Amino acid sequence: MTRREGLLDGTLILLAMLAVWQALYQYAGSAALTPPWATARYAVELLGTPTFWGHATQTLSAFAWSVAISAVLGIALGLWFGAFRFAGDVAEPMLASLYTIPKVTLYPVMLLLFGLGPSAKIAFGVIHGMIPVVLFTLGAVKNIRPVLLRAARSLRLSPMQTARFVLVPAVLPEIASGLRVGFSLCLLGVLIGEMFASQRGIGFLIINGINSHNVKLTTAVTLIVIVFAVGANSALLALDRRLHHRG
Amino acid sequence: MTETAAHAVLRGVTRVYPGTSQVHALGPIDLDIAKGEFFSVVGPSGCGKSTLLDVLAGLNPPTAGTIAFEGEPVAGSVPDGVGVVFQEDASFPWLTVRDNVAFGLRRLGMDAAEVTRRVDYAVGFMGLADFAGAYPAQLSGGMRQRVCIARTLVLQPRLILLDEPFGALDQQTRLLMGDELLRLWRETGATVLLITHALDEAAMLSDRVGVMSSRPGRFIDLVETGWPRDRDSRIVSDAAFGAITARLWSSLRTESMKAIGRG
Amino acid sequence: MTRSTRIVCTRWGVSLGLILLLEAACRSGVVPTLAVLPPSEMFAAMLELLSTEEVLANVAATFSTVAVAFLAAVLIGFAAGVALHGLPRFRRAIDPLLASYYSVPIFVFYPLLVALFGLSALPLIAIGFLAALPAMLIATLLGLDRVPPVLRRVARMHRLGSARTAALVILPAALPNLFQGIKLSLAYAFIGVIAGEFILSGGGLGYAIAYAYESFDNRTMYGLMLFVLLSAVISNTLLSTWESRLQRRRWRA
Ligand SMILES: Nc1ncnc2c1ncn2[C@@H]1O[C@H](COP(=O)(O)OP(=O)(O)O)[C@@H](O)[C@H]1O
Ligand SMILES: [Mg+2]
């Protein structure tokens, strides 16, 4: 497929989605959502208000913290579990299980432990985002082909050189994939956190809009969240693909 | 070789893989394979051997030219009476060895007792009797390939196409499997087209060996071995064997160099 | 003792140890009992709650919502996966959407779903469905992608028609991925429904937990929470066990 065709298809899909949106609006009415064009205009308007940015800053900072903590802890734990095969084999299904539980039920515990401030949101983001980072890192280390290490030894590489030229390039693509998934889930965790028992942040704006039947606000903020999530995710996906092609 | 009716006939057969970078993989090829003949194809890797097999089996259409099997044109589907053993591991991982081998017979609606009889025979013939209840994942690569061979043989095809079936085997097993193949060929009277990269294998097993050029593959030499029908791997010590292998190699050497980019 | 039994034993040991550790931490006051209930009491609370009619009604409501969402997601996700696999160009076009799907918290669509379906069980079912659908769809695509091409050629050599090729060759070959999709779909449907109940709706287990939190009823909250988590872990473990039983011989290498 040529680049032009890809662009054309992308545009068509976008138009189709806008058409579905418009049709939903026609069907469900303004009590449910606002139409595309009006929503986009209001979203742009929102982006110019300090109130919105007050909430956005809250969310973004909690998000940034939870991504940073998930990344550091997740990679460290993943490397550790990967290096100690037995510990890894014990932990992997437990982590996978943890990944599939409805973590939202744990949010009250976070609130009880951390109070109503941003720490509970950050902790909640971390529980969501860290597990995939651990699992991907663990998988990457476990799946290094032993022959690569033997090749490094036969080339008389020092441990530092082995790490620099063999280990890191071998595990990096998988870790990047884990970070991408973790990134998305951190955002999900933080937003859910803000939707419950919170007075600030984007999640709060959405839930507040829902509760006060401010459809215009809800739809516009939702649009902003989706555009941000899809945009960031696509950028990370492109990076991810580059790394994997090389690896 | 005595003159018998041609079992498979290829005329001007060419295959170009469609797509943005059209790959001219094969031909044009003219070839008659006699009924009951053991014909082998050797050639440098990537020269179009598997492509030839696909086209002859009706798995892929030729871009130009015609193919006939038992006088009927081959077009669009695998004709009845043609059995193929593929180059890749094609065993079904979810079936035991026995069920893998029985696969084709059950599809034909044969009664269970007859299926069991034929399957047991084929499984034994391929030396898999002790593994009849095993799954492919429990077998070595060579054993899996034997499962695939058995799965095709139970169908009693009149034309058997084999694509490097012994590639995963060690040299000793390969010679013995060659003997088994010869025995099978004699017993069933089937026509065999064997693709191989091993010149000695081709020289030992075949009535006739076709040597292919580098891509696009064409026959640059057809070597008649003149072996009696009743032969086995012991002919490798025959003086004629060395001569045939030498002739195959001298035809192939330049082409093989082209294939690795030193033409 | 083989290595795998040692692993399983260690896993149980670690789990038990963590529970005992939490118990000790709560009992000794390192973790304030006001914040976290000792596990033994959580468990007792869970058993008590499960004998009340009200909680059982909530359990029934949540589980039936999850079941409907899950089944619909598996069936439709599979069908959509098959269809999409046959339309490579369309698939490439919507690929970025699939890849970004789980980065959007779907229950922001709850008000829209309420407006579409009214205040019934349907919006929650829809949320569970939307959470689970892509998992099944993506697993189906992956499964079909990974069917070795040579197996399709074997089917043609046996002169199978397209229906028999699908039933006897493609489906069994894709089964490991399909099973993975089914497992994930159940987990995601459960996650979606519970989260929807927790944040937005006025019923079901998720709501009961949120309500207990807001009325400072920690005993109820922890009892229900334990029940939800155990349900998720147990159902997931059961599916995994069944899966590995199906796959064991097959992939034992
Ligand atoms: N599906 C395909 N599309 C494009 N090119 C192909 C395809 N299959 C094979 N080729 C090309 O055709 C040539 C012949 O392939 P093949 O018949 O498999 O060679 P051989 O079996 O002799 O090694 C090779 O150059 C290969 O890259
Ligand atoms: Mg080949």
PDB file of N, CA, C and O in Angstrom, chain C residues 48-98:
ATOM      1  N   GLU C  48     -20.023 -13.514  55.921  1.00  0.00           N
ATOM      2  CA  GLU C  48     -21.262 -12.948  56.475  1.00  0.00           C
ATOM      3  C   GLU C  48     -22.084 -12.288  55.383  1.00  0.00           C
ATOM      4  O   GLU C  48     -23.283 -12.525  55.242  1.00  0.00           O
ATOM      5  N   LEU C  49     -21.387 -11.443  54.594  1.00  0.00           N
ATOM      6  CA  LEU C  49     -22.106 -10.685  53.564  1.00  0.00           C
ATOM      7  C   LEU C  49     -22.770 -11.614  52.552  1.00  0.00           C
ATOM      8  O   LEU C  49     -23.871 -11.354  52.084  1.00  0.00           O
ATOM      9  N   LEU C  50     -22.047 -12.685  52.220  1.00  0.00           N
ATOM     10  CA  LEU C  50     -22.572 -13.575  51.186  1.00  0.00           C
ATOM     11  C   LEU C  50     -23.795 -14.344  51.656  1.00  0.00           C
ATOM     12  O   LEU C  50     -24.421 -15.044  50.868  1.00  0.00           O
ATOM     13  N   SER C  51     -24.124 -14.236  52.944  1.00  0.00           N
ATOM     14  CA  SER C  51     -25.345 -14.904  53.382  1.00  0.00           C
ATOM     15  C   SER C  51     -26.511 -13.921  53.478  1.00  0.00           C
ATOM     16  O   SER C  51     -27.613 -14.316  53.844  1.00  0.00           O
ATOM     17  N   THR C  52     -26.267 -12.660  53.143  1.00  0.00           N
ATOM     18  CA  THR C  52     -27.391 -11.722  53.142  1.00  0.00           C
ATOM     19  C   THR C  52     -27.996 -11.654  51.749  1.00  0.00           C
ATOM     20  O   THR C  52     -27.297 -11.735  50.738  1.00  0.00           O
ATOM     21  N   GLU C  53     -29.309 -11.505  51.737  1.00  0.00           N
ATOM     22  CA  GLU C  53     -30.037 -11.495  50.482  1.00  0.00           C
ATOM     23  C   GLU C  53     -29.614 -10.325  49.581  1.00  0.00           C
ATOM     24  O   GLU C  53     -29.456 -10.466  48.382  1.00  0.00           O
ATOM     25  N   GLU C  54     -29.404  -9.181  50.222  1.00  0.00           N
ATOM     26  CA  GLU C  54     -29.101  -7.965  49.472  1.00  0.00           C
ATOM     27  C   GLU C  54     -27.809  -8.143  48.668  1.00  0.00           C
ATOM     28  O   GLU C  54     -27.739  -7.816  47.488  1.00  0.00           O
ATOM     29  N   VAL C  55     -26.797  -8.676  49.354  1.00  0.00           N
ATOM     30  CA  VAL C  55     -25.511  -8.857  48.681  1.00  0.00           C
ATOM     31  C   VAL C  55     -25.639  -9.909  47.575  1.00  0.00           C
ATOM     32  O   VAL C  55     -25.110  -9.731  46.475  1.00  0.00           O
ATOM     33  N   LEU C  56     -26.361 -10.960  47.862  1.00  0.00           N
ATOM     34  CA  LEU C  56     -26.527 -11.989  46.840  1.00  0.00           C
ATOM     35  C   LEU C  56     -27.213 -11.425  45.600  1.00  0.00           C
ATOM     36  O   LEU C  56     -26.874 -11.777  44.476  1.00  0.00           O
ATOM     37  N   ALA C  57     -28.158 -10.516  45.826  1.00  0.00           N
ATOM     38  CA  ALA C  57     -28.827  -9.882  44.686  1.00  0.00           C
ATOM     39  C   ALA C  57     -27.820  -9.067  43.872  1.00  0.00           C
ATOM     40  O   ALA C  57     -27.816  -9.089  42.642  1.00  0.00           O
ATOM     41  N   ASN C  58     -26.943  -8.348  44.597  1.00  0.00           N
ATOM     42  CA  ASN C  58     -25.895  -7.580  43.911  1.00  0.00           C
ATOM     43  C   ASN C  58     -24.966  -8.495  43.123  1.00  0.00           C
ATOM     44  O   ASN C  58     -24.576  -8.188  41.993  1.00  0.00           O
ATOM     45  N   VAL C  59     -24.592  -9.612  43.766  1.00  0.00           N
ATOM     46  CA  VAL C  59     -23.701 -10.567  43.094  1.00  0.00           C
ATOM     47  C   VAL C  59     -24.370 -11.055  41.808  1.00  0.00           C
ATOM     48  O   VAL C  59     -23.764 -11.067  40.735  1.00  0.00           O
ATOM     49  N   ALA C  60     -25.647 -11.417  41.932  1.00  0.00           N
ATOM     50  CA  ALA C  60     -26.355 -11.927  40.761  1.00  0.00           C
ATOM     51  C   ALA C  60     -26.409 -10.866  39.670  1.00  0.00           C
ATOM     52  O   ALA C  60     -26.160 -11.153  38.482  1.00  0.00           O
ATOM     53  N   ALA C  61     -26.696  -9.625  40.068  1.00  0.00           N
ATOM     54  CA  ALA C  61     -26.797  -8.545  39.074  1.00  0.00           C
ATOM     55  C   ALA C  61     -25.465  -8.366  38.355  1.00  0.00           C
ATOM     56  O   ALA C  61     -25.398  -8.346  37.114  1.00  0.00           O
ATOM     57  N   THR C  62     -24.376  -8.260  39.133  1.00  0.00           N
ATOM     58  CA  THR C  62     -23.066  -8.021  38.517  1.00  0.00           C
ATOM     59  C   THR C  62     -22.643  -9.200  37.643  1.00  0.00           C
ATOM     60  O   THR C  62     -22.223  -9.007  36.490  1.00  0.00           O
ATOM     61  N   PHE C  63     -22.770 -10.408  38.183  1.00  0.00           N
ATOM     62  CA  PHE C  63     -22.317 -11.571  37.427  1.00  0.00           C
ATOM     63  C   PHE C  63     -23.110 -11.752  36.137  1.00  0.00           C
ATOM     64  O   PHE C  63     -22.545 -12.093  35.099  1.00  0.00           O
ATOM     65  N   SER C  64     -24.426 -11.505  36.194  1.00  0.00           N
ATOM     66  CA  SER C  64     -25.185 -11.703  34.957  1.00  0.00           C
ATOM     67  C   SER C  64     -24.818 -10.623  33.933  1.00  0.00           C
ATOM     68  O   SER C  64     -24.700 -10.901  32.734  1.00  0.00           O
ATOM     69  N   THR C  65     -24.588  -9.389  34.406  1.00  0.00           N
ATOM     70  CA  THR C  65     -24.145  -8.338  33.480  1.00  0.00           C
ATOM     71  C   THR C  65     -22.826  -8.733  32.820  1.00  0.00           C
ATOM     72  O   THR C  65     -22.663  -8.630  31.600  1.00  0.00           O
ATOM     73  N   VAL C  66     -21.883  -9.191  33.657  1.00  0.00           N
ATOM     74  CA  VAL C  66     -20.580  -9.588  33.119  1.00  0.00           C
ATOM     75  C   VAL C  66     -20.752 -10.733  32.120  1.00  0.00           C
ATOM     76  O   VAL C  66     -20.157 -10.716  31.041  1.00  0.00           O
ATOM     77  N   ALA C  67     -21.598 -11.704  32.470  1.00  0.00           N
ATOM     78  CA  ALA C  67     -21.754 -12.873  31.596  1.00  0.00           C
ATOM     79  C   ALA C  67     -22.269 -12.462  30.222  1.00  0.00           C
ATOM     80  O   ALA C  67     -21.729 -12.898  29.193  1.00  0.00           O
ATOM     81  N   VAL C  68     -23.299 -11.612  30.207  1.00  0.00           N
ATOM     82  CA  VAL C  68     -23.858 -11.197  28.919  1.00  0.00           C
ATOM     83  C   VAL C  68     -22.820 -10.418  28.114  1.00  0.00           C
ATOM     84  O   VAL C  68     -22.600 -10.677  26.920  1.00  0.00           O
ATOM     85  N   ALA C  69     -22.142  -9.463  28.790  1.00  0.00           N
ATOM     86  CA  ALA C  69     -21.134  -8.652  28.101  1.00  0.00           C
ATOM     87  C   ALA C  69     -20.030  -9.535  27.532  1.00  0.00           C
ATOM     88  O   ALA C  69     -19.593  -9.372  26.384  1.00  0.00           O
ATOM     89  N   PHE C  70     -19.587 -10.479  28.335  1.00  0.00           N
ATOM     90  CA  PHE C  70     -18.489 -11.373  27.952  1.00  0.00           C
ATOM     91  C   PHE C  70     -18.879 -12.226  26.744  1.00  0.00           C
ATOM     92  O   PHE C  70     -18.143 -12.290  25.749  1.00  0.00           O
ATOM     93  N   LEU C  71     -20.050 -12.846  26.820  1.00  0.00           N
ATOM     94  CA  LEU C  71     -20.457 -13.716  25.710  1.00  0.00           C
ATOM     95  C   LEU C  71     -20.610 -12.914  24.419  1.00  0.00           C
ATOM     96  O   LEU C  71     -20.129 -13.329  23.354  1.00  0.00           O
ATOM     97  N   ALA C  72     -21.254 -11.760  24.536  1.00  0.00           N
ATOM     98  CA  ALA C  72     -21.432 -10.932  23.334  1.00  0.00           C
ATOM     99  C   ALA C  72     -20.076 -10.525  22.772  1.00  0.00           C
ATOM    100  O   ALA C  72     -19.849 -10.581  21.554  1.00  0.00           O
ATOM    101  N   ALA C  73     -19.148 -10.145  23.658  1.00  0.00           N
ATOM    102  CA  ALA C  73     -17.834  -9.692  23.187  1.00  0.00           C
ATOM    103  C   ALA C  73     -17.083 -10.824  22.497  1.00  0.00           C
ATOM    104  O   ALA C  73     -16.435 -10.613  21.465  1.00  0.00           O
ATOM    105  N   VAL C  74     -17.179 -12.032  23.058  1.00  0.00           N
ATOM    106  CA  VAL C  74     -16.446 -13.156  22.466  1.00  0.00           C
ATOM    107  C   VAL C  74     -17.017 -13.473  21.080  1.00  0.00           C
ATOM    108  O   VAL C  74     -16.269 -13.604  20.103  1.00  0.00           O
ATOM    109  N   LEU C  75     -18.340 -13.554  20.990  1.00  0.00           N
ATOM    110  CA  LEU C  75     -18.943 -13.922  19.706  1.00  0.00           C
ATOM    111  C   LEU C  75     -18.710 -12.844  18.661  1.00  0.00           C
ATOM    112  O   LEU C  75     -18.229 -13.112  17.552  1.00  0.00           O
ATOM    113  N   ILE C  76     -19.033 -11.595  19.035  1.00  0.00           N
ATOM    114  CA  ILE C  76     -18.912 -10.514  18.049  1.00  0.00           C
ATOM    115  C   ILE C  76     -17.448 -10.217  17.761  1.00  0.00           C
ATOM    116  O   ILE C  76     -17.069  -9.958  16.619  1.00  0.00           O
ATOM    117  N   GLY C  77     -16.613 -10.276  18.815  1.00  0.00           N
ATOM    118  CA  GLY C  77     -15.187 -10.025  18.607  1.00  0.00           C
ATOM    119  C   GLY C  77     -14.577 -11.046  17.655  1.00  0.00           C
ATOM    120  O   GLY C  77     -13.784 -10.708  16.776  1.00  0.00           O
ATOM    121  N   PHE C  78     -14.979 -12.297  17.820  1.00  0.00           N
ATOM    122  CA  PHE C  78     -14.475 -13.348  16.931  1.00  0.00           C
ATOM    123  C   PHE C  78     -14.939 -13.097  15.496  1.00  0.00           C
ATOM    124  O   PHE C  78     -14.129 -13.106  14.561  1.00  0.00           O
ATOM    125  N   ALA C  79     -16.228 -12.827  15.338  1.00  0.00           N
ATOM    126  CA  ALA C  79     -16.763 -12.596  13.988  1.00  0.00           C
ATOM    127  C   ALA C  79     -16.089 -11.387  13.346  1.00  0.00           C
ATOM    128  O   ALA C  79     -15.673 -11.431  12.184  1.00  0.00           O
ATOM    129  N   ALA C  80     -15.947 -10.324  14.134  1.00  0.00           N
ATOM    130  CA  ALA C  80     -15.323  -9.114  13.592  1.00  0.00           C
ATOM    131  C   ALA C  80     -13.862  -9.381  13.240  1.00  0.00           C
ATOM    132  O   ALA C  80     -13.356  -8.881  12.231  1.00  0.00           O
ATOM    133  N   GLY C  81     -13.196 -10.177  14.067  1.00  0.00           N
ATOM    134  CA  GLY C  81     -11.793 -10.509  13.796  1.00  0.00           C
ATOM    135  C   GLY C  81     -11.659 -11.260  12.479  1.00  0.00           C
ATOM    136  O   GLY C  81     -10.783 -10.962  11.668  1.00  0.00           O
ATOM    137  N   VAL C  82     -12.538 -12.228  12.278  1.00  0.00           N
ATOM    138  CA  VAL C  82     -12.507 -13.004  11.034  1.00  0.00           C
ATOM    139  C   VAL C  82     -12.748 -12.087   9.840  1.00  0.00           C
ATOM    140  O   VAL C  82     -12.021 -12.134   8.834  1.00  0.00           O
ATOM    141  N   ALA C  83     -13.756 -11.218   9.980  1.00  0.00           N
ATOM    142  CA  ALA C  83     -14.081 -10.318   8.873  1.00  0.00           C
ATOM    143  C   ALA C  83     -12.913  -9.378   8.575  1.00  0.00           C
ATOM    144  O   ALA C  83     -12.516  -9.204   7.422  1.00  0.00           O
ATOM    145  N   LEU C  84     -12.339  -8.815   9.651  1.00  0.00           N
ATOM    146  CA  LEU C  84     -11.259  -7.848   9.482  1.00  0.00           C
ATOM    147  C   LEU C  84     -10.021  -8.515   8.870  1.00  0.00           C
ATOM    148  O   LEU C  84      -9.294  -7.907   8.088  1.00  0.00           O
ATOM    149  N   HIS C  85      -9.816  -9.774   9.228  1.00  0.00           N
ATOM    150  CA  HIS C  85      -8.671 -10.498   8.691  1.00  0.00           C
ATOM    151  C   HIS C  85      -8.792 -10.642   7.180  1.00  0.00           C
ATOM    152  O   HIS C  85      -7.797 -10.677   6.468  1.00  0.00           O
ATOM    153  N   GLY C  86     -10.033 -10.703   6.711  1.00  0.00           N
ATOM    154  CA  GLY C  86     -10.254 -10.825   5.278  1.00  0.00           C
ATOM    155  C   GLY C  86     -10.185  -9.494   4.545  1.00  0.00           C
ATOM    156  O   GLY C  86     -10.293  -9.459   3.321  1.00  0.00           O
ATOM    157  N   LEU C  87     -10.063  -8.393   5.285  1.00  0.00           N
ATOM    158  CA  LEU C  87     -10.034  -7.072   4.660  1.00  0.00           C
ATOM    159  C   LEU C  87      -8.757  -6.341   5.069  1.00  0.00           C
ATOM    160  O   LEU C  87      -8.786  -5.420   5.879  1.00  0.00           O
ATOM    161  N   PRO C  88      -7.615  -6.771   4.501  1.00  0.00           N
ATOM    162  CA  PRO C  88      -6.334  -6.257   4.999  1.00  0.00           C
ATOM    163  C   PRO C  88      -6.205  -4.737   4.921  1.00  0.00           C
ATOM    164  O   PRO C  88      -5.622  -4.128   5.819  1.00  0.00           O
ATOM    165  N   ARG C  89      -6.776  -4.148   3.875  1.00  0.00           N
ATOM    166  CA  ARG C  89      -6.585  -2.703   3.751  1.00  0.00           C
ATOM    167  C   ARG C  89      -7.351  -1.955   4.839  1.00  0.00           C
ATOM    168  O   ARG C  89      -6.824  -1.049   5.485  1.00  0.00           O
ATOM    169  N   PHE C  90      -8.596  -2.389   5.064  1.00  0.00           N
ATOM    170  CA  PHE C  90      -9.406  -1.792   6.124  1.00  0.00           C
ATOM    171  C   PHE C  90      -8.714  -2.001   7.475  1.00  0.00           C
ATOM    172  O   PHE C  90      -8.657  -1.116   8.315  1.00  0.00           O
ATOM    173  N   ARG C  91      -8.142  -3.192   7.621  1.00  0.00           N
ATOM    174  CA  ARG C  91      -7.475  -3.500   8.877  1.00  0.00           C
ATOM    175  C   ARG C  91      -6.302  -2.560   9.140  1.00  0.00           C
ATOM    176  O   ARG C  91      -6.122  -2.052  10.241  1.00  0.00           O
ATOM    177  N   ARG C  92      -5.502  -2.324   8.095  1.00  0.00           N
ATOM    178  CA  ARG C  92      -4.371  -1.412   8.265  1.00  0.00           C
ATOM    179  C   ARG C  92      -4.851  -0.021   8.640  1.00  0.00           C
ATOM    180  O   ARG C  92      -4.225   0.677   9.425  1.00  0.00           O
ATOM    181  N   ALA C  93      -6.000   0.368   8.054  1.00  0.00           N
ATOM    182  CA  ALA C  93      -6.496   1.711   8.313  1.00  0.00           C
ATOM    183  C   ALA C  93      -6.955   1.867   9.767  1.00  0.00           C
ATOM    184  O   ALA C  93      -6.753   2.917  10.367  1.00  0.00           O
ATOM    185  N   ILE C  94      -7.602   0.835  10.318  1.00  0.00           N
ATOM    186  CA  ILE C  94      -8.086   1.021  11.684  1.00  0.00           C
ATOM    187  C   ILE C  94      -7.099   0.505  12.727  1.00  0.00           C
ATOM    188  O   ILE C  94      -7.365   0.560  13.920  1.00  0.00           O
ATOM    189  N   ASP C  95      -5.950   0.019  12.265  1.00  0.00           N
ATOM    190  CA  ASP C  95      -4.955  -0.495  13.192  1.00  0.00           C
ATOM    191  C   ASP C  95      -4.557   0.507  14.281  1.00  0.00           C
ATOM    192  O   ASP C  95      -4.486   0.149  15.457  1.00  0.00           O
ATOM    193  N   PRO C  96      -4.300   1.785  13.918  1.00  0.00           N
ATOM    194  CA  PRO C  96      -3.943   2.746  14.972  1.00  0.00           C
ATOM    195  C   PRO C  96      -5.046   2.888  16.025  1.00  0.00           C
ATOM    196  O   PRO C  96      -4.757   3.083  17.210  1.00  0.00           O
ATOM    197  N   LEU C  97      -6.308   2.772  15.594  1.00  0.00           N
ATOM    198  CA  LEU C  97      -7.410   2.876  16.554  1.00  0.00           C
ATOM    199  C   LEU C  97      -7.389   1.714  17.525  1.00  0.00           C
ATOM    200  O   LEU C  97      -7.530   1.888  18.733  1.00  0.00           O
ATOM    201  N   LEU C  98      -7.184   0.508  16.977  1.00  0.00           N
ATOM    202  CA  LEU C  98      -7.125  -0.673  17.842  1.00  0.00           C
ATOM    203  C   LEU C  98      -5.982  -0.543  18.845  1.00  0.00           C
ATOM    204  O   LEU C  98      -6.120  -0.875  20.013  1.00  0.00           O
TER     205      LEU C  98
END
